[in-house]
Tab-separated table of C-alpha atoms and ligand atoms in Angstrom:
chain	number	residue	atom	x	y	z
R	215	MET	CA	-20.970	2.439	-8.058
R	216	LYS	CA	-23.218	-0.377	-9.621
R	217	LEU	CA	-21.030	-1.649	-12.227
R	218	ILE	CA	-21.443	-5.166	-13.994
R	219	LEU	CA	-18.259	-6.813	-16.300
R	220	PHE	CA	-19.111	-8.448	-19.244
R	221	GLY	CA	-17.295	-10.321	-21.819
R	222	PRO	CA	-16.583	-13.769	-23.365
R	223	PRO	CA	-15.578	-16.556	-19.971
R	224	GLY	CA	-12.132	-15.790	-19.765
R	225	ALA	CA	-12.473	-12.979	-21.242
R	226	GLY	CA	-10.752	-11.591	-17.256
R	227	LYS	CA	-13.362	-11.079	-15.580
R	228	GLY	CA	-12.702	-12.519	-12.057
R	229	THR	CA	-9.488	-11.176	-12.689
R	230	GLN	CA	-10.266	-7.688	-13.326
R	231	ALA	CA	-12.944	-8.031	-10.102
R	232	LYS	CA	-10.246	-9.147	-8.078
R	233	MET	CA	-8.339	-5.495	-9.125
R	234	MET	CA	-11.302	-4.181	-7.941
R	235	ILE	CA	-12.218	-5.133	-5.231
R	236	GLU	CA	-9.144	-4.370	-3.137
R	237	ALA	CA	-9.014	-1.035	-5.150
R	238	PHE	CA	-12.868	0.427	-4.835
R	239	ARG	CA	-13.937	-1.420	-1.606
R	240	LEU	CA	-17.295	-2.639	-3.412
R	241	PRO	CA	-18.444	-6.281	-3.015
R	242	HIS	CA	-17.514	-9.112	-5.822
R	243	ILE	CA	-21.230	-10.632	-6.819
R	244	SER	CA	-19.686	-13.649	-9.368
R	245	THR	CA	-22.643	-16.016	-10.225
R	246	GLY	CA	-20.372	-17.956	-11.067
R	247	ASP	CA	-18.928	-18.176	-7.536
R	248	ILE	CA	-22.608	-18.165	-6.051
R	249	LEU	CA	-22.750	-21.587	-8.152
R	250	ARG	CA	-19.708	-23.476	-7.521
R	251	SER	CA	-20.565	-22.646	-3.946
R	252	GLU	CA	-24.387	-24.055	-3.924
R	253	VAL	CA	-23.080	-27.305	-6.351
R	254	LYS	CA	-20.065	-27.746	-3.446
R	255	ASN	CA	-22.337	-27.339	-0.589
R	256	ASN	CA	-25.139	-30.071	-2.662
R	257	THR	CA	-27.811	-27.676	-2.172
R	258	GLU	CA	-31.108	-28.084	-4.150
R	259	LEU	CA	-29.765	-24.983	-6.542
R	260	GLY	CA	-26.939	-26.725	-6.648
R	261	ARG	CA	-28.055	-30.308	-7.200
R	262	GLU	CA	-29.875	-28.391	-9.947
R	263	ALA	CA	-26.940	-26.076	-11.921
R	264	LYS	CA	-24.289	-28.965	-11.407
R	265	THR	CA	-25.166	-30.501	-14.879
R	266	TYR	CA	-25.993	-27.366	-16.582
R	267	MET	CA	-22.105	-25.670	-15.638
R	268	GLU	CA	-20.779	-29.551	-16.347
R	269	ALA	CA	-22.047	-29.124	-19.937
R	270	GLY	CA	-21.155	-25.581	-20.981
R	271	LYS	CA	-24.696	-24.354	-20.342
R	272	LEU	CA	-26.235	-21.514	-19.184
R	273	VAL	CA	-28.542	-22.121	-15.722
R	274	PRO	CA	-32.100	-21.312	-16.586
R	275	ASP	CA	-32.438	-17.607	-16.366
R	276	SER	CA	-35.336	-18.064	-13.524
R	277	LEU	CA	-33.073	-19.624	-10.491
R	278	VAL	CA	-30.392	-17.416	-11.293
R	279	THR	CA	-32.135	-14.234	-11.266
R	280	GLU	CA	-33.978	-15.542	-8.418
R	281	MET	CA	-29.967	-16.077	-6.584
R	282	VAL	CA	-29.474	-12.485	-7.661
R	283	LYS	CA	-32.275	-10.592	-6.521
R	284	LYS	CA	-31.419	-12.215	-2.460
R	285	ARG	CA	-28.140	-10.891	-3.021
R	286	LEU	CA	-28.865	-7.870	-4.179
R	287	SER	CA	-31.082	-7.535	-1.225
R	288	ALA	CA	-28.812	-7.685	1.261
R	289	PRO	CA	-27.650	-4.340	3.201
R	290	ASP	CA	-24.118	-4.895	2.097
R	291	ILE	CA	-25.018	-3.582	-1.800
R	292	ALA	CA	-25.988	-0.167	-0.694
R	293	LYS	CA	-22.419	1.457	-1.966
R	294	GLY	CA	-22.686	-0.059	-4.594
R	295	PHE	CA	-21.010	-3.226	-6.426
R	296	ILE	CA	-19.491	-5.554	-8.682
R	297	LEU	CA	-21.983	-7.907	-11.097
R	298	ASP	CA	-19.697	-10.588	-13.027
R	299	GLY	CA	-20.991	-13.104	-15.245
R	300	PHE	CA	-24.314	-11.907	-15.234
R	301	PRO	CA	-26.385	-10.342	-16.154
R	302	ARG	CA	-25.584	-13.553	-19.672
R	303	THR	CA	-29.058	-12.535	-21.480
R	304	GLU	CA	-31.342	-10.225	-22.616
R	305	ALA	CA	-33.867	-11.696	-20.699
R	306	GLN	CA	-31.410	-11.516	-17.413
R	307	ALA	CA	-30.687	-7.532	-17.787
R	308	LYS	CA	-34.148	-7.104	-18.438
R	309	SER	CA	-34.624	-8.557	-14.883
R	310	LEU	CA	-31.886	-7.072	-13.118
R	311	ASP	CA	-33.527	-3.412	-14.580
R	312	LYS	CA	-36.802	-4.224	-12.780
R	313	ILE	CA	-34.806	-5.600	-9.581
R	314	LEU	CA	-33.012	-2.517	-8.846
R	315	PRO	CA	-34.939	1.065	-10.224
R	316	GLY	CA	-32.422	3.066	-12.208
R	317	GLY	CA	-30.456	-0.377	-12.845
R	318	VAL	CA	-26.774	-0.228	-13.264
R	319	ASP	CA	-24.325	2.556	-13.935
R	320	LYS	CA	-21.971	1.166	-16.834
R	321	ALA	CA	-21.463	-2.424	-18.042
R	322	ILE	CA	-17.947	-3.111	-19.242
R	323	TYR	CA	-17.698	-4.722	-21.796
R	324	LEU	CA	-13.655	-6.984	-22.208
R	325	LYS	CA	-14.119	-7.525	-26.140
R	326	THR	CA	-11.234	-10.334	-25.715
R	327	SER	CA	-10.518	-12.176	-28.829
R	328	GLU	CA	-11.227	-16.127	-29.014
R	329	ASP	CA	-7.595	-17.934	-29.818
R	330	ILE	CA	-6.546	-15.509	-26.492
R	331	VAL	CA	-10.096	-17.103	-24.428
R	332	VAL	CA	-9.532	-20.677	-24.706
R	333	GLN	CA	-5.560	-20.206	-23.994
R	334	ARG	CA	-6.290	-19.140	-20.855
R	335	LEU	CA	-9.264	-20.742	-19.815
R	336	THR	CA	-7.582	-24.211	-21.149
R	337	GLY	CA	-4.325	-22.676	-18.182
R	338	ARG	CA	-6.204	-21.164	-15.496
R	339	ARG	CA	-5.650	-22.840	-11.915
R	340	VAL	CA	-7.493	-21.334	-8.962
R	341	CYS	CA	-7.015	-21.723	-5.534
R	342	PRO	CA	-9.874	-23.399	-3.604
R	343	LYS	CA	-9.451	-21.507	-0.472
R	344	CYS	CA	-9.483	-18.416	-1.243
R	345	GLY	CA	-10.653	-18.249	-5.175
R	346	THR	CA	-7.950	-16.637	-6.498
R	347	ASN	CA	-7.239	-17.310	-10.339
R	348	TYR	CA	-3.713	-18.238	-11.979
R	349	HIS	CA	-2.136	-19.728	-14.900
R	350	LEU	CA	0.122	-21.680	-16.959
R	351	ARG	CA	1.661	-19.585	-18.695
R	352	ASN	CA	0.716	-15.862	-17.530
R	353	MET	CA	0.554	-15.584	-14.077
R	354	PRO	CA	2.132	-18.975	-12.557
R	355	PRO	CA	2.434	-19.366	-8.897
R	356	LYS	CA	5.775	-18.457	-7.057
R	357	LYS	CA	5.796	-22.457	-5.397
R	358	ASP	CA	5.524	-25.270	-6.938
R	359	MET	CA	1.164	-25.214	-7.548
R	360	LEU	CA	0.817	-23.051	-4.874
R	361	CYS	CA	-1.690	-20.696	-4.047
R	362	ASP	CA	0.961	-17.543	-2.979
R	363	GLN	CA	-1.173	-16.670	-0.023
R	364	CYS	CA	-2.586	-19.596	1.334
R	365	LEU	CA	0.134	-21.994	0.278
R	366	VAL	CA	-2.848	-25.040	-0.025
R	367	GLU	CA	-2.473	-26.908	-3.627
R	368	LEU	CA	-4.540	-25.077	-7.109
R	369	TYR	CA	-6.601	-26.893	-8.653
R	370	GLN	CA	-8.649	-26.855	-12.673
R	371	ARG	CA	-11.979	-25.921	-12.684
R	372	PRO	CA	-14.003	-29.124	-14.348
R	373	ASP	CA	-15.723	-26.580	-17.222
R	374	ASP	CA	-12.082	-25.128	-17.877
R	375	ASN	CA	-11.533	-28.702	-20.466
R	376	GLU	CA	-10.906	-27.521	-24.044
R	377	ALA	CA	-14.229	-29.556	-24.921
R	378	THR	CA	-16.990	-27.742	-22.215
R	379	VAL	CA	-15.160	-24.215	-23.525
R	380	LYS	CA	-15.781	-24.737	-26.768
R	381	ASN	CA	-19.589	-24.882	-25.182
R	382	ARG	CA	-18.926	-22.102	-23.290
R	383	LEU	CA	-18.328	-20.211	-26.063
R	384	HIS	CA	-20.552	-21.466	-28.235
R	385	VAL	CA	-23.419	-19.759	-25.559
R	386	TYR	CA	-21.600	-16.591	-25.009
R	387	LEU	CA	-21.605	-16.027	-28.661
R	388	GLN	CA	-25.613	-17.445	-28.854
R	389	GLU	CA	-26.432	-15.110	-26.341
R	390	SER	CA	-24.136	-12.050	-25.703
R	391	GLU	CA	-25.359	-9.343	-28.693
R	392	GLY	CA	-28.135	-9.117	-26.974
R	393	VAL	CA	-27.161	-8.278	-24.137
R	394	LEU	CA	-24.104	-5.818	-25.187
R	395	SER	CA	-26.953	-3.856	-27.550
R	396	TYR	CA	-29.408	-3.627	-24.459
R	397	TYR	CA	-26.747	-1.288	-22.219
R	398	ARG	CA	-25.628	-0.113	-25.927
R	399	LYS	CA	-29.189	1.218	-26.224
R	400	GLN	CA	-29.061	2.527	-22.599
R	401	GLY	CA	-25.820	4.228	-23.382
R	402	LYS	CA	-24.097	2.405	-20.899
R	403	LEU	CA	-22.267	0.030	-22.207
R	404	GLU	CA	-18.047	1.140	-22.580
R	405	ASN	CA	-16.010	-1.311	-24.821
R	406	ILE	CA	-12.631	-1.972	-23.715
R	407	SER	CA	-9.918	-4.700	-24.791
R	408	GLY	CA	-9.534	-7.420	-22.546
R	409	ASP	CA	-6.761	-9.119	-25.000
R	410	LEU	CA	-4.155	-6.454	-22.972
R	411	ASP	CA	-2.207	-6.775	-19.964
R	412	SER	CA	-4.133	-7.454	-16.532
R	413	LYS	CA	-2.570	-4.044	-15.390
R	414	ASP	CA	-3.539	-2.316	-18.976
R	415	VAL	CA	-6.970	-3.561	-18.610
R	416	PHE	CA	-7.226	-2.075	-14.774
R	417	SER	CA	-6.106	1.188	-16.049
R	418	ASP	CA	-8.990	1.309	-18.735
R	419	ILE	CA	-11.085	0.727	-16.162
R	420	LYS	CA	-10.051	2.763	-13.495
R	421	LYS	CA	-10.847	5.507	-15.779
R	422	ILE	CA	-14.095	4.676	-16.336
R	423	ILE	CA	-14.803	5.002	-12.974
R	424	SER	CA	-13.229	8.298	-12.590
R	425	SER	CA	-15.360	9.059	-14.905
R	426	LEU	CA	-18.145	8.037	-13.095
R	427	LYS	CA	-17.047	10.374	-10.445
E	772	AP5	P1	-18.814	-18.068	-14.658
E	772	AP5	O1	-17.500	-18.515	-13.312
E	772	AP5	O2	-19.120	-16.784	-14.157
E	772	AP5	O3	-17.588	-18.417	-15.898
E	772	AP5	P2	-16.912	-17.086	-17.222
E	772	AP5	O4	-17.956	-16.257	-17.237
E	772	AP5	O5	-16.987	-18.570	-18.508
E	772	AP5	O6	-15.990	-16.565	-16.675
E	772	AP5	P3	-14.997	-17.525	-16.081
E	772	AP5	O7	-14.971	-17.022	-14.339
E	772	AP5	O8	-14.351	-18.902	-16.853
E	772	AP5	O9	-13.401	-16.218	-16.601
E	772	AP5	P4	-12.659	-15.038	-16.419
E	772	AP5	O10	-13.613	-13.703	-17.277
E	772	AP5	O11	-13.782	-15.033	-14.879
E	772	AP5	O12	-11.988	-14.881	-16.218
E	772	AP5	P5	-10.618	-14.765	-15.455
E	772	AP5	O13	-10.425	-13.621	-14.287
E	772	AP5	O14	-10.561	-16.439	-14.302
E	772	AP5	O15	-19.817	-19.326	-14.728
E	772	AP5	C1	-19.360	-20.814	-14.720
E	772	AP5	C2	-21.274	-21.565	-15.326
E	772	AP5	O16	-21.393	-20.832	-13.863
E	772	AP5	C3	-21.532	-20.771	-16.903
E	772	AP5	O17	-21.283	-21.714	-17.613
E	772	AP5	C4	-22.892	-21.375	-16.658
E	772	AP5	O18	-22.757	-22.658	-17.046
E	772	AP5	C5	-22.997	-21.056	-14.747
E	772	AP5	N1	-23.501	-19.167	-15.213
E	772	AP5	C6	-22.943	-18.427	-14.039
E	772	AP5	N2	-23.573	-17.257	-14.410
E	772	AP5	C7	-24.493	-17.442	-14.491
E	772	AP5	C8	-25.784	-16.488	-15.273
E	772	AP5	N3	-26.086	-15.374	-15.400
E	772	AP5	N4	-26.851	-17.222	-16.308
E	772	AP5	C9	-27.144	-18.392	-16.444
E	772	AP5	N5	-25.606	-19.594	-16.254
E	772	AP5	C10	-24.229	-19.156	-15.228
E	772	AP5	O19	-9.017	-15.180	-16.356
E	772	AP5	C11	-8.983	-16.834	-16.693
E	772	AP5	C12	-7.772	-16.951	-17.136
E	772	AP5	O20	-6.973	-15.892	-17.433
E	772	AP5	C13	-6.951	-17.014	-15.578
E	772	AP5	O21	-6.409	-17.888	-15.682
E	772	AP5	C14	-6.394	-15.658	-15.698
E	772	AP5	O22	-4.711	-15.857	-14.690
E	772	AP5	C15	-5.779	-15.259	-17.041
E	772	AP5	N6	-5.861	-14.404	-17.682
E	772	AP5	C16	-7.099	-13.006	-16.628
E	772	AP5	N7	-7.145	-11.885	-17.114
E	772	AP5	C17	-5.957	-12.076	-17.746
E	772	AP5	C18	-4.858	-11.294	-18.810
E	772	AP5	N8	-5.543	-9.354	-18.683
E	772	AP5	N9	-3.607	-11.739	-19.245
E	772	AP5	C19	-3.624	-12.818	-19.306
E	772	AP5	N10	-3.747	-13.804	-18.644
E	772	AP5	C20	-5.488	-13.540	-17.887
E	773	ZN	ZN1	-5.262	-18.710	-1.558
């Protein structure tokens, strides 16, 4: 199964991907996670990407596409994968079809309202060790501000402040229609509501996946 999770920042792509990995044992490829790890390790790519990410802008297509191409050449993707955060522009979608002859099976679009994504992003807290997402109100950790599994302190992503969130949404609105119509034309687009509770979103995703089997 070759799947794309698409949607605005804060739609719940990372949260759903985590649930899908556990249920379907597919590798999760998040361009945001790969880029954040490059920034943390202060690599050349990380240094280049950092300024764009902190401003809520997209990292140039060429850099991200090269990074995805490399990741998709690894042996673990033979069974399939979940792509989260890529493609984000029509140019990236076209490049993906060149990298993967036949393309993906489905692009799952988590359509989510703007007020909901702002509330989700500003309240998000992340475990630095295992990457689990929490939310101050919607999915609070069991104990203080510690990850339930790792018991380390959660942090707020530097791009989750209100000003950067606004820029990320602006960029999303500019680029999303190109990606959506690209997959709509291919008959691969599946719309579901990202506004629902995460369990209900997951149950809609499972229905799409079972239609593929
Ligand atoms: P990236 O990391 O991909 O960020 P994003 O797309 O903005 O998405 P998020 O990770 O913020 O949100 P999400 O949809 O995963 O939501 P989550 O599950 O965490 O990219 C970051 C940056 O990297 C970009 O700005 C760009 O600079 C660069 N980049 C990455 N890919 C790129 C590309 N392809 N091209 C160019 N540049 C690229 O959920 C959010 C919160 O809500 C959490 O707190 C969660 O607990 C809560 N929540 C989730 N689901 C629900 C629910 N159903 N109900 C209630 N609460 C929920
Ligand atoms: Zn953790």
